[in-house]
Amino acid sequence: ARRPGDAVAMTEIMVDAGKAVTVADSAQRVAPLRPAELAAATAWTQGMIQFDAVPLAQAVREIGRYTPVSFVIDDAQLASLPVTGYFRTGDIDGLVDALQANFPIEVRREGDRVHLGGRPAR
């Protein structure tokens, strides 16, 4: 059995344009991308990022790759909220505005950290 840190043999995989590769411990799979998946995967080349029902935790992790601001999800129930939208990379204000307009999310900023928490019921 393989243990964490064990060396892994490298395998060459040819991936044509419009396809994606998924690599797991014991298998690789190359599959064509749907037009929406292709658009989302290449949006960064135009300074944009696209999400299609992506869990909030994954969306803020991806946005965080393009900015020094880090996101902290203070309410674990928010992590799985599906986020859909087209955002400019690094546009923290645009993302925060969209989240507050569409979800019961309270945003608190502390320097280079953005905290996302549940909004109290009214």
Short mmCIF file of C-alpha atoms in Angstrom, two decimals:
data_model
loop_
_atom_site.label_atom_id
_atom_site.label_comp_id
_atom_site.label_asym_id
_atom_site.label_seq_id
_atom_site.Cartn_x
_atom_site.Cartn_y
_atom_site.Cartn_z
CA ALA A 1 0.00 0.00 0.00
CA ARG A 2 1.18 3.49 -0.83
CA ARG A 3 1.73 5.92 2.00
CA PRO A 4 1.64 9.73 1.90
CA GLY A 5 4.99 11.02 0.68
CA ASP A 6 5.84 7.87 -1.33
CA ALA A 7 7.31 8.53 -4.78
CA VAL A 8 4.82 8.25 -7.63
CA ALA A 9 5.77 7.15 -11.14
CA MET A 10 5.12 9.86 -13.72
CA THR A 11 2.95 9.00 -16.72
CA GLU A 12 2.63 11.02 -19.91
CA ILE A 13 -0.93 11.84 -20.86
CA MET A 14 -1.80 13.54 -24.16
CA VAL A 15 -4.74 15.93 -23.84
CA ASP A 16 -6.14 17.58 -26.96
CA ALA A 17 -7.69 21.05 -27.04
CA GLY A 18 -11.19 21.12 -25.58
CA LYS A 19 -10.57 18.16 -23.26
CA ALA A 20 -9.66 17.80 -19.60
CA VAL A 21 -7.74 15.17 -17.71
CA THR A 22 -8.69 13.85 -14.29
CA VAL A 23 -5.87 12.15 -12.40
CA ALA A 24 -6.55 9.91 -9.41
CA ASP A 25 -4.32 7.53 -7.43
CA SER A 26 -4.83 4.61 -9.78
CA ALA A 27 -6.38 5.95 -12.98
CA GLN A 28 -6.44 8.83 -15.44
CA ARG A 29 -9.38 9.86 -17.57
CA VAL A 30 -9.46 12.23 -20.55
CA ALA A 31 -12.89 13.54 -21.48
CA PRO A 32 -14.23 16.28 -23.77
CA LEU A 33 -15.43 19.48 -22.10
CA ARG A 34 -18.92 20.85 -22.70
CA PRO A 35 -18.92 24.41 -24.10
CA ALA A 36 -19.86 25.88 -20.70
CA GLU A 37 -17.04 23.93 -19.00
CA LEU A 38 -14.55 25.09 -21.63
CA ALA A 39 -15.65 28.72 -21.19
CA ALA A 40 -15.26 28.45 -17.41
CA ALA A 41 -11.86 26.77 -17.70
CA THR A 42 -10.45 29.47 -20.00
CA ALA A 43 -12.17 32.59 -18.58
CA TRP A 44 -8.99 33.48 -16.65
CA THR A 45 -7.24 34.23 -19.97
CA GLN A 46 -9.52 37.28 -20.28
CA GLY A 47 -9.16 38.30 -16.64
CA MET A 48 -12.44 36.68 -15.65
CA ILE A 49 -13.52 33.70 -13.59
CA GLN A 50 -16.76 31.82 -14.08
CA PHE A 51 -18.64 29.64 -11.60
CA ASP A 52 -21.59 27.36 -12.38
CA ALA A 53 -23.15 26.12 -9.12
CA VAL A 54 -19.71 25.81 -7.50
CA PRO A 55 -19.72 25.46 -3.68
CA LEU A 56 -18.88 28.76 -1.99
CA ALA A 57 -15.77 27.27 -0.33
CA GLN A 58 -14.38 26.30 -3.74
CA ALA A 59 -15.34 29.66 -5.32
CA VAL A 60 -13.56 31.76 -2.68
CA ARG A 61 -10.53 29.46 -2.84
CA GLU A 62 -10.36 30.03 -6.61
CA ILE A 63 -10.86 33.82 -6.32
CA GLY A 64 -8.16 33.83 -3.65
CA ARG A 65 -5.63 32.61 -6.21
CA TYR A 66 -5.85 36.01 -7.95
CA THR A 67 -5.66 38.36 -4.96
CA PRO A 68 -3.74 38.77 -1.71
CA VAL A 69 -7.07 38.86 0.14
CA SER A 70 -8.01 35.64 1.90
CA PHE A 71 -11.52 34.51 2.67
CA VAL A 72 -12.61 32.91 5.93
CA ILE A 73 -15.97 31.14 6.05
CA ASP A 74 -17.08 31.60 9.66
CA ASP A 75 -20.38 29.72 9.22
CA ALA A 76 -19.77 26.14 8.01
CA GLN A 77 -23.30 25.95 6.55
CA LEU A 78 -22.30 28.57 3.96
CA ALA A 79 -19.44 26.49 2.54
CA SER A 80 -21.74 24.42 0.31
CA LEU A 81 -23.89 27.26 -1.07
CA PRO A 82 -23.85 27.03 -4.89
CA VAL A 83 -22.26 30.10 -6.51
CA THR A 84 -22.98 30.93 -10.14
CA GLY A 85 -21.58 33.98 -11.86
CA TYR A 86 -18.94 35.62 -14.00
CA PHE A 87 -16.46 37.75 -12.03
CA ARG A 88 -13.36 39.79 -12.83
CA THR A 89 -10.33 38.13 -11.23
CA GLY A 90 -9.35 40.08 -8.14
CA ASP A 91 -12.73 41.88 -7.94
CA ILE A 92 -13.41 41.21 -4.28
CA ASP A 93 -16.09 43.92 -4.07
CA GLY A 94 -18.02 42.44 -7.01
CA LEU A 95 -17.99 38.98 -5.47
CA VAL A 96 -18.95 40.28 -2.02
CA ASP A 97 -21.80 42.37 -3.48
CA ALA A 98 -23.14 39.37 -5.40
CA LEU A 99 -22.94 37.12 -2.35
CA GLN A 100 -24.76 39.62 -0.13
CA ALA A 101 -27.45 40.25 -2.77
CA ASN A 102 -28.18 36.55 -3.31
CA PHE A 103 -27.49 34.80 0.00
CA PRO A 104 -27.99 35.43 3.73
CA ILE A 105 -24.30 36.30 4.10
CA GLU A 106 -22.79 38.90 6.41
CA VAL A 107 -19.36 40.18 5.34
CA ARG A 108 -16.76 41.54 7.74
CA ARG A 109 -13.36 42.79 6.59
CA GLU A 110 -10.24 42.71 8.72
CA GLY A 111 -7.26 43.98 6.77
CA ASP A 112 -6.53 41.46 4.03
CA ARG A 113 -9.10 38.96 5.33
CA VAL A 114 -12.76 38.80 4.36
CA HIS A 115 -14.97 36.90 6.83
CA LEU A 116 -18.19 35.38 5.51
CA GLY A 117 -20.81 34.53 8.12
CA GLY A 118 -24.50 33.85 8.28
CA ARG A 119 -26.78 36.88 8.43
CA PRO A 120 -29.02 36.88 11.51
CA ALA A 121 -32.71 36.08 10.87
CA ARG A 122 -35.04 39.07 11.01
#
